[in-house]
mmCIF file of C-alpha atoms and ligand atoms in Angstrom:
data_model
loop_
_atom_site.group_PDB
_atom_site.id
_atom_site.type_symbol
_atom_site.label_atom_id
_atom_site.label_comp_id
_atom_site.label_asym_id
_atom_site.label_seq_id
_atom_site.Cartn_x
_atom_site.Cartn_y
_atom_site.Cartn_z
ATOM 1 C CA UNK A 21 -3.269 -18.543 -5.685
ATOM 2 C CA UNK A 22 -0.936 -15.149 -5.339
ATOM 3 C CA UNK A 23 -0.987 -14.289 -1.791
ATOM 4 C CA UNK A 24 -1.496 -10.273 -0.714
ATOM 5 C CA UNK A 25 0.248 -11.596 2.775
ATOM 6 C CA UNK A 26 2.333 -13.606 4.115
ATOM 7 C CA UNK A 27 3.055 -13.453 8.030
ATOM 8 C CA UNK A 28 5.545 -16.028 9.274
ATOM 9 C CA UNK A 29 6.831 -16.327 13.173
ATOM 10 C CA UNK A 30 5.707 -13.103 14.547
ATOM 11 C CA UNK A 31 6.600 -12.206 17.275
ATOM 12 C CA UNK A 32 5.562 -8.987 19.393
ATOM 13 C CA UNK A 33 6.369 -8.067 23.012
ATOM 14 C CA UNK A 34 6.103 -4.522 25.427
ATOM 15 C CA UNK A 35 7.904 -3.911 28.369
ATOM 16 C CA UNK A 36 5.501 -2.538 31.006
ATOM 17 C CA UNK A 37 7.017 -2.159 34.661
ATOM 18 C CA UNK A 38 9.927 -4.312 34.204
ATOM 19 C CA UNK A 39 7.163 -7.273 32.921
ATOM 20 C CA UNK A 40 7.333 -8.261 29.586
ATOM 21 C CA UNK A 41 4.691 -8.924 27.877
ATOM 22 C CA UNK A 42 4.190 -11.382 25.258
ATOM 23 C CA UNK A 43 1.346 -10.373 22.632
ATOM 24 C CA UNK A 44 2.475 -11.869 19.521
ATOM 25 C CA UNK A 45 4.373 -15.568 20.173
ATOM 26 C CA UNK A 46 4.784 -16.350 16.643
ATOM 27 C CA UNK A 47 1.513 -15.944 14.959
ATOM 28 C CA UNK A 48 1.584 -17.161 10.918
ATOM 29 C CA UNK A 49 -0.700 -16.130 8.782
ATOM 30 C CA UNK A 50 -1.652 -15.929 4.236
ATOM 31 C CA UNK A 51 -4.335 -13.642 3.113
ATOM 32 C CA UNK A 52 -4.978 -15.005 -0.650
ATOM 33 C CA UNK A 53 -5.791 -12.461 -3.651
ATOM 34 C CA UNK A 54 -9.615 -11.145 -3.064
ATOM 35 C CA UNK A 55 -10.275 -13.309 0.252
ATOM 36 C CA UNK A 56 -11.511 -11.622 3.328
ATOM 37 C CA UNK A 57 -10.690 -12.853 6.712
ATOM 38 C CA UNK A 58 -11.270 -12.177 9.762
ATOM 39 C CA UNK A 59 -8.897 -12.065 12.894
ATOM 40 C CA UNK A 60 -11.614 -12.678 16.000
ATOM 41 C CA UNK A 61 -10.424 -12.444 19.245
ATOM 42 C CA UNK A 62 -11.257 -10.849 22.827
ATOM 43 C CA UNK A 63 -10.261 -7.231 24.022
ATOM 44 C CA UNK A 64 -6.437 -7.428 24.412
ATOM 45 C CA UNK A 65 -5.969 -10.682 22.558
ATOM 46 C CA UNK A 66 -3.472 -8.378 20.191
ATOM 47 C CA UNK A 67 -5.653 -8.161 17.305
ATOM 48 C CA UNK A 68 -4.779 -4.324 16.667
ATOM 49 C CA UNK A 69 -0.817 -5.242 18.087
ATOM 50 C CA UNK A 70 -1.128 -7.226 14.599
ATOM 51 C CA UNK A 71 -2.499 -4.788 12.455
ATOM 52 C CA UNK A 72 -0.404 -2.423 13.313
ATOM 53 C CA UNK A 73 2.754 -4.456 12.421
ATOM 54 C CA UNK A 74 0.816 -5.150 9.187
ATOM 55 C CA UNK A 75 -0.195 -2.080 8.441
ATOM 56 C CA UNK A 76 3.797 -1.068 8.946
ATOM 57 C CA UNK A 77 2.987 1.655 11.484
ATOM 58 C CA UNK A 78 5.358 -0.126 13.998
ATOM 59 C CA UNK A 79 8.571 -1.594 13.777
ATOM 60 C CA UNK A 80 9.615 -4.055 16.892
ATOM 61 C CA UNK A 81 8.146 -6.903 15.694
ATOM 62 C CA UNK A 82 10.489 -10.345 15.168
ATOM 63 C CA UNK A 83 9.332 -12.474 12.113
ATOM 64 C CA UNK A 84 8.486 -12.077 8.474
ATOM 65 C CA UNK A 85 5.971 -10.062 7.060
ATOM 66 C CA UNK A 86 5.465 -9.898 3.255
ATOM 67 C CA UNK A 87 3.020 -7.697 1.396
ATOM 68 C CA UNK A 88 2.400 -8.346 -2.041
ATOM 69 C CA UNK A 89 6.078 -10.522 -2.137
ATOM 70 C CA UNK A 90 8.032 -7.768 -0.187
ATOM 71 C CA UNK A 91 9.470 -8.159 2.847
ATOM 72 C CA UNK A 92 8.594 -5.401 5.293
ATOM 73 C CA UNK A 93 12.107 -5.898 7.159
ATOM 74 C CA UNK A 94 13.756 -4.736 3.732
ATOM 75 C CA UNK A 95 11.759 -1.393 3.122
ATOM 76 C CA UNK A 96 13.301 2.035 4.319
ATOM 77 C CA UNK A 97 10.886 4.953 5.578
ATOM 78 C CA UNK A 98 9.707 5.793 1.973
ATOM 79 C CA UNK A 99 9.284 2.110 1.113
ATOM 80 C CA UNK A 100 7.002 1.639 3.939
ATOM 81 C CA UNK A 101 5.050 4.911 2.900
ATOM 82 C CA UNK A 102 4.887 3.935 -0.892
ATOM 83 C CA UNK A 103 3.274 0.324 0.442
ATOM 84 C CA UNK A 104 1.075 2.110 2.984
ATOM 85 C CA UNK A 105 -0.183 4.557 0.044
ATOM 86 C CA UNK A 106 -0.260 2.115 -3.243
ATOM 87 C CA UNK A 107 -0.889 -1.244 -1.727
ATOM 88 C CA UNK A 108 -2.638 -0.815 1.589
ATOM 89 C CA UNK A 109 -6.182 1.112 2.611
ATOM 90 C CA UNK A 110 -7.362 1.171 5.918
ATOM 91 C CA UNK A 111 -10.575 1.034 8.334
ATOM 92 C CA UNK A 112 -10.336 2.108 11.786
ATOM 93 C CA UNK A 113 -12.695 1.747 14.889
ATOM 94 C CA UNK A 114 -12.961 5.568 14.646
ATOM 95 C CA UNK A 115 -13.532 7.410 11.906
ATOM 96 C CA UNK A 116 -10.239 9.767 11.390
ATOM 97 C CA UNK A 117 -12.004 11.874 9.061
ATOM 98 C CA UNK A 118 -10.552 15.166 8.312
ATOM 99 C CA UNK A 119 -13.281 17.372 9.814
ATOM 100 C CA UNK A 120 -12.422 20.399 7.578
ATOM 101 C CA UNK A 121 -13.680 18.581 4.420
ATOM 102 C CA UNK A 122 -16.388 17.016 3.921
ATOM 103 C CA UNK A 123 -17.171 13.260 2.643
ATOM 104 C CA UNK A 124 -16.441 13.760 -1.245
ATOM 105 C CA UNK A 125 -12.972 15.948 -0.238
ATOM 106 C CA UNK A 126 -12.129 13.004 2.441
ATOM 107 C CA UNK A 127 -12.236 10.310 -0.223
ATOM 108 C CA UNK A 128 -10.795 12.640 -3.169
ATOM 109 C CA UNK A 129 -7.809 13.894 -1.241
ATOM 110 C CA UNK A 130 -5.778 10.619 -0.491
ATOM 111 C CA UNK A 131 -6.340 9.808 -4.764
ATOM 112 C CA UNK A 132 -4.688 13.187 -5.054
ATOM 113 C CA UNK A 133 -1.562 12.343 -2.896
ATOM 114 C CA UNK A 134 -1.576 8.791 -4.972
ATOM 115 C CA UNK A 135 -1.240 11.143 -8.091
ATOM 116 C CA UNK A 136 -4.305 10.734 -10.104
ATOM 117 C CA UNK A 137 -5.648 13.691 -11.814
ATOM 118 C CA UNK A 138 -8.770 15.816 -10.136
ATOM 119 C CA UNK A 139 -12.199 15.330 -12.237
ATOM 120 C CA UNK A 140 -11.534 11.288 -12.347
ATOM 121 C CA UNK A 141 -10.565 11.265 -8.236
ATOM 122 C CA UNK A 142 -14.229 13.288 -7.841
ATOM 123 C CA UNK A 143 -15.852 10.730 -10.332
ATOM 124 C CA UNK A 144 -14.417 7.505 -8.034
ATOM 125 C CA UNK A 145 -15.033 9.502 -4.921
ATOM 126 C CA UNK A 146 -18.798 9.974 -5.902
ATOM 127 C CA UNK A 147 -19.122 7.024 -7.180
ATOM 128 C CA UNK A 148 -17.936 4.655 -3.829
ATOM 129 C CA UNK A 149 -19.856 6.917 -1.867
ATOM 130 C CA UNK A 150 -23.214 6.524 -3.901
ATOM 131 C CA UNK A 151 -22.475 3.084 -3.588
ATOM 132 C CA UNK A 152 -22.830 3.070 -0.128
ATOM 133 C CA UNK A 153 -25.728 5.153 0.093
ATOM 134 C CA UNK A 154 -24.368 8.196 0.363
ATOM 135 C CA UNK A 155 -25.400 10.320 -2.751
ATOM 136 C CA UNK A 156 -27.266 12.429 -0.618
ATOM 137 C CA UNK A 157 -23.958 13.391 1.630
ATOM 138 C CA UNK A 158 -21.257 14.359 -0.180
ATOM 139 C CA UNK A 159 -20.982 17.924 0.852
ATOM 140 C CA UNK A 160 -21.564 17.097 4.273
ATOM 141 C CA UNK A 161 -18.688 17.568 7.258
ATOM 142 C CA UNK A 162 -18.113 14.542 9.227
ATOM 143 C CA UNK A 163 -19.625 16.466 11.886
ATOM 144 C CA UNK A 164 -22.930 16.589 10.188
ATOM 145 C CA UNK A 165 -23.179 13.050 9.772
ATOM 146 C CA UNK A 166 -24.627 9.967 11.396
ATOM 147 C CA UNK A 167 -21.840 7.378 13.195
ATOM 148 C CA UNK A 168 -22.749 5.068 10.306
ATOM 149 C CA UNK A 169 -22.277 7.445 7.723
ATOM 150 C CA UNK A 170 -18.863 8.734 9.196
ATOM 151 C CA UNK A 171 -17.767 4.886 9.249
ATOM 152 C CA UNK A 172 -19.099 4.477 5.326
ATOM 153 C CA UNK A 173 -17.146 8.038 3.815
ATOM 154 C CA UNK A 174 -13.973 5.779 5.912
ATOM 155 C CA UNK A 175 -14.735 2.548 4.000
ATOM 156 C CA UNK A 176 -15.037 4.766 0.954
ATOM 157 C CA UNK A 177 -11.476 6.798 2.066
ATOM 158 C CA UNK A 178 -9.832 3.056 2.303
ATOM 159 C CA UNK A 179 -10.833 1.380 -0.685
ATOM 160 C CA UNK A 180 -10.060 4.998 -2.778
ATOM 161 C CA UNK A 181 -6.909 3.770 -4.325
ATOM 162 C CA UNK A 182 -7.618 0.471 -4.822
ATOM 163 C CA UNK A 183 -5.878 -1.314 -2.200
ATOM 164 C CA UNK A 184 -4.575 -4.734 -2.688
ATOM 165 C CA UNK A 185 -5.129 -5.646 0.932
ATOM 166 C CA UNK A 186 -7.698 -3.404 3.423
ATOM 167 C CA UNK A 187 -6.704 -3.830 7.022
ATOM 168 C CA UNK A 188 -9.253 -3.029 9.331
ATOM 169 C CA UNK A 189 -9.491 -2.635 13.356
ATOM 170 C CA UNK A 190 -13.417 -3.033 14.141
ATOM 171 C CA UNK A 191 -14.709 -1.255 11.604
ATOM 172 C CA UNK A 192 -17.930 -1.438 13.068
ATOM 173 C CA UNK A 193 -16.974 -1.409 16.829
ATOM 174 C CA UNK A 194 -18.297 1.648 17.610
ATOM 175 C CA UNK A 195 -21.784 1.363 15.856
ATOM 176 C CA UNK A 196 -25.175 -0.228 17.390
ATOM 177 C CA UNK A 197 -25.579 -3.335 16.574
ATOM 178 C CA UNK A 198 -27.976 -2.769 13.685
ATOM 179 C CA UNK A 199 -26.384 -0.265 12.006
ATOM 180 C CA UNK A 200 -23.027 -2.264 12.378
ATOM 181 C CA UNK A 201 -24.335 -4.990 10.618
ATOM 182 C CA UNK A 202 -25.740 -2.568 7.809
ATOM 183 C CA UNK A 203 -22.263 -1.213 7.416
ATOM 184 C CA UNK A 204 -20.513 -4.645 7.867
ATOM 185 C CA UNK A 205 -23.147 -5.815 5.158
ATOM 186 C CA UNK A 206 -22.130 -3.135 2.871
ATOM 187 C CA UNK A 207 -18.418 -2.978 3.589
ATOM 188 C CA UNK A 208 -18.027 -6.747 2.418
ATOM 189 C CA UNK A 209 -19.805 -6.020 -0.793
ATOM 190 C CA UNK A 210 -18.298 -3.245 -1.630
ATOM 191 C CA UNK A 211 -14.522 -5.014 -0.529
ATOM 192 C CA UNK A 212 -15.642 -8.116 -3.135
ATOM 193 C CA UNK A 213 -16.722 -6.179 -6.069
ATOM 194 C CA UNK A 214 -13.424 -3.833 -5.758
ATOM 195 C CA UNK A 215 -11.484 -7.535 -5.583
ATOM 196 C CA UNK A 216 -9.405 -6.265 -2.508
ATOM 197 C CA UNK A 217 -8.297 -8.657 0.291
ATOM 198 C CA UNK A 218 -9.473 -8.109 3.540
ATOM 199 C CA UNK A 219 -7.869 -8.800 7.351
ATOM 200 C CA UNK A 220 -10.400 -7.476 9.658
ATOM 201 C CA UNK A 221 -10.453 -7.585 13.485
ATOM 202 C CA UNK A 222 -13.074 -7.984 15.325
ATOM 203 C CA UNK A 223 -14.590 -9.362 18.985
ATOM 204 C CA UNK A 224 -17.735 -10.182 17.540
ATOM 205 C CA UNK A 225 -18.515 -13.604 16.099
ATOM 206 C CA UNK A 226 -21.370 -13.034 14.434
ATOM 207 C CA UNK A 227 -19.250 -10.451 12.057
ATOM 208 C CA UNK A 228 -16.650 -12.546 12.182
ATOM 209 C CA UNK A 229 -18.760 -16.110 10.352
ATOM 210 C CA UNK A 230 -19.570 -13.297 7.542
ATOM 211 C CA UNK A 231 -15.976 -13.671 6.081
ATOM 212 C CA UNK A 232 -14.636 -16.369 3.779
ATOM 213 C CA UNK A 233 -12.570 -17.400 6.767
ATOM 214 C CA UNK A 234 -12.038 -16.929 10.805
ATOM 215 C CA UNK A 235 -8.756 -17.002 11.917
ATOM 216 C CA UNK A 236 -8.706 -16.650 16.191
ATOM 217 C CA UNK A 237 -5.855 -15.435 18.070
ATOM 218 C CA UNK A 238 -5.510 -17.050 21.298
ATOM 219 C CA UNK A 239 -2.470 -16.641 23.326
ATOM 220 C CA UNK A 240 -0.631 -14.808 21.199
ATOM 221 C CA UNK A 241 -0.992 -17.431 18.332
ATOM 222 C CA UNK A 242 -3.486 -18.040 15.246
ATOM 223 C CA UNK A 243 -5.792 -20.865 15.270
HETATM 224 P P1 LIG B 311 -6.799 -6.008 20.973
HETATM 225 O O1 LIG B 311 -6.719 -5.109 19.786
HETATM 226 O O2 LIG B 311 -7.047 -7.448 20.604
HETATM 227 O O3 LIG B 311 -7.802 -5.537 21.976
HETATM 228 P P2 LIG B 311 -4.146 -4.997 21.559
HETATM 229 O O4 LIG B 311 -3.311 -5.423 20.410
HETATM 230 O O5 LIG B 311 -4.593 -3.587 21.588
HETATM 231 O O6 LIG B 311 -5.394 -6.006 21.713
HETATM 232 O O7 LIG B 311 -3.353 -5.264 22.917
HETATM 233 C C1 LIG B 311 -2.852 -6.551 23.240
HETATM 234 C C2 LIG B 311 -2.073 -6.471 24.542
HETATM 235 O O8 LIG B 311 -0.875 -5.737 24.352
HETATM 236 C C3 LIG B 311 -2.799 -5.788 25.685
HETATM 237 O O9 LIG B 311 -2.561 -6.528 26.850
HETATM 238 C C4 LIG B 311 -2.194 -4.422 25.737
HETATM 239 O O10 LIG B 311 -2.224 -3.919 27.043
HETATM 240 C C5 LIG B 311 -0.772 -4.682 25.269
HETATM 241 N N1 LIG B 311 -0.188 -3.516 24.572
HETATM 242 C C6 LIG B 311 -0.554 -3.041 23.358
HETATM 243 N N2 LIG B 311 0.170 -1.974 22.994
HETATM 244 C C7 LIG B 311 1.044 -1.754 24.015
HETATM 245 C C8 LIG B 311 2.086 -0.800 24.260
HETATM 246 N N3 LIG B 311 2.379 0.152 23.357
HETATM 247 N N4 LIG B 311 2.768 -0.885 25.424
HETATM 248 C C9 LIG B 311 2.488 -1.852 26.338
HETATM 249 N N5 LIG B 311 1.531 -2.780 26.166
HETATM 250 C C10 LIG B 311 0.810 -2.750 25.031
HETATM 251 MG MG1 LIG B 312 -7.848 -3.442 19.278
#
């Protein structure tokens, strides 16, 4: 099966008051075509540390990372940014909406920057949201919406350009525990019917037995 990742010896440390600390020790990892996974592990365990290198927002890392057969050590600046853009979407604990637009605009404007062409972008915009229960919302701010429904326009923002892999950082970490598991519900279905691959971090175990496969960091290392 074509892998969307391949992580091999990772390794990840920060120097804090002349300590160093090791997050990453060499963590290995595949993420298959259309498989969703999730990375479980307690506060500080260096589940974000990992998405970040992933997600190519920080260098400093030792090890291989590939993403869709490239190796991340062998992309320049715009590289990086044409991966992050064309291959990549991403969830984060906290919304990041752009409060000046509201939930249609949020999704439409990163298809824009990928280059499609205006009436189709609002069409796919519309259309994710609905999907997620939002037909009702589209012209509202993030500000006018519910903690759920800012975390569902950012599902629908991720999955916009039809990422190959979604990375995301507990999506639903900062939602009750009802209306995280609505979301979580409706974030997996929506991830499977697009076909992306998922890594998702998360604390929570009961989120974590709802993906195809639980991978748990412990000591800096994937079990
Ligand atoms: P998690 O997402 O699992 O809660 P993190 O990846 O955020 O864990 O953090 C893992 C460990 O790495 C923590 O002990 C944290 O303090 C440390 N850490 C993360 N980022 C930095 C940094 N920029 N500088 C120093 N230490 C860091
Ligand atoms: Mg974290």
């Amino acid at each position: 099966m074509n892998k969307v990742l391949e992580v091999r010896g990772l390794q990840r440390s920060f120097q804090q008051g002349g300590v160093t600390i090791h997050v990453l020790r060499g963590v290995n990892l595949d993420v298959a075509q259309g498989e969703i996974v999730a990375l479980l592990g307690p506060s500080g365990s260096g589940k974000s540390t990992l998405l970040q290198a992933v997600g190519l927002l920080e260098g400093g890392f030792e090890g291989s990372i590939r993403i869709n057969g490239e190796e991340a050590a062998q992309l320049d600046n715009d590289g990086r940014t044409r991966v992050r853009r064309d291959v990549l979407g991403f969830v984060y604990q906290f919304h990041h909406l752009l409060p000046d637009f509201n939930a249609s605009e949020n999704v439409i404007l990163p298809q824009l920057i990928h280059g499609a062409e205006p009436v189709p972008a609002r069409e796919r915009a519309e259309s994710l949201l609905s999907s997620l229960g939002l037909e009702h919302r589209l012209t509202h701010r993030p500000s006018q919406l519910s903690g759920g429904e800012q975390q569902r326009v950012a599902v629908a923002r991720a999955l916009a350009n039809r990422p190959s892999l979604v990375l995301a950082d507990e999506p639903t970490g900062n939602l009750d525990e009802a209306t995280a598991d609505i979301v979580f519900a409706e974030f997996l279905s929506l991830v499977r019917n697009e076909g992306s691959a998922a890594l998702v971090a998360t604390h929570n175990e009961r989120i974590a037995g709802k993906m195809d496969r639980v991978l748990r960091l412990h000591e800096g290392v994937l079990e």
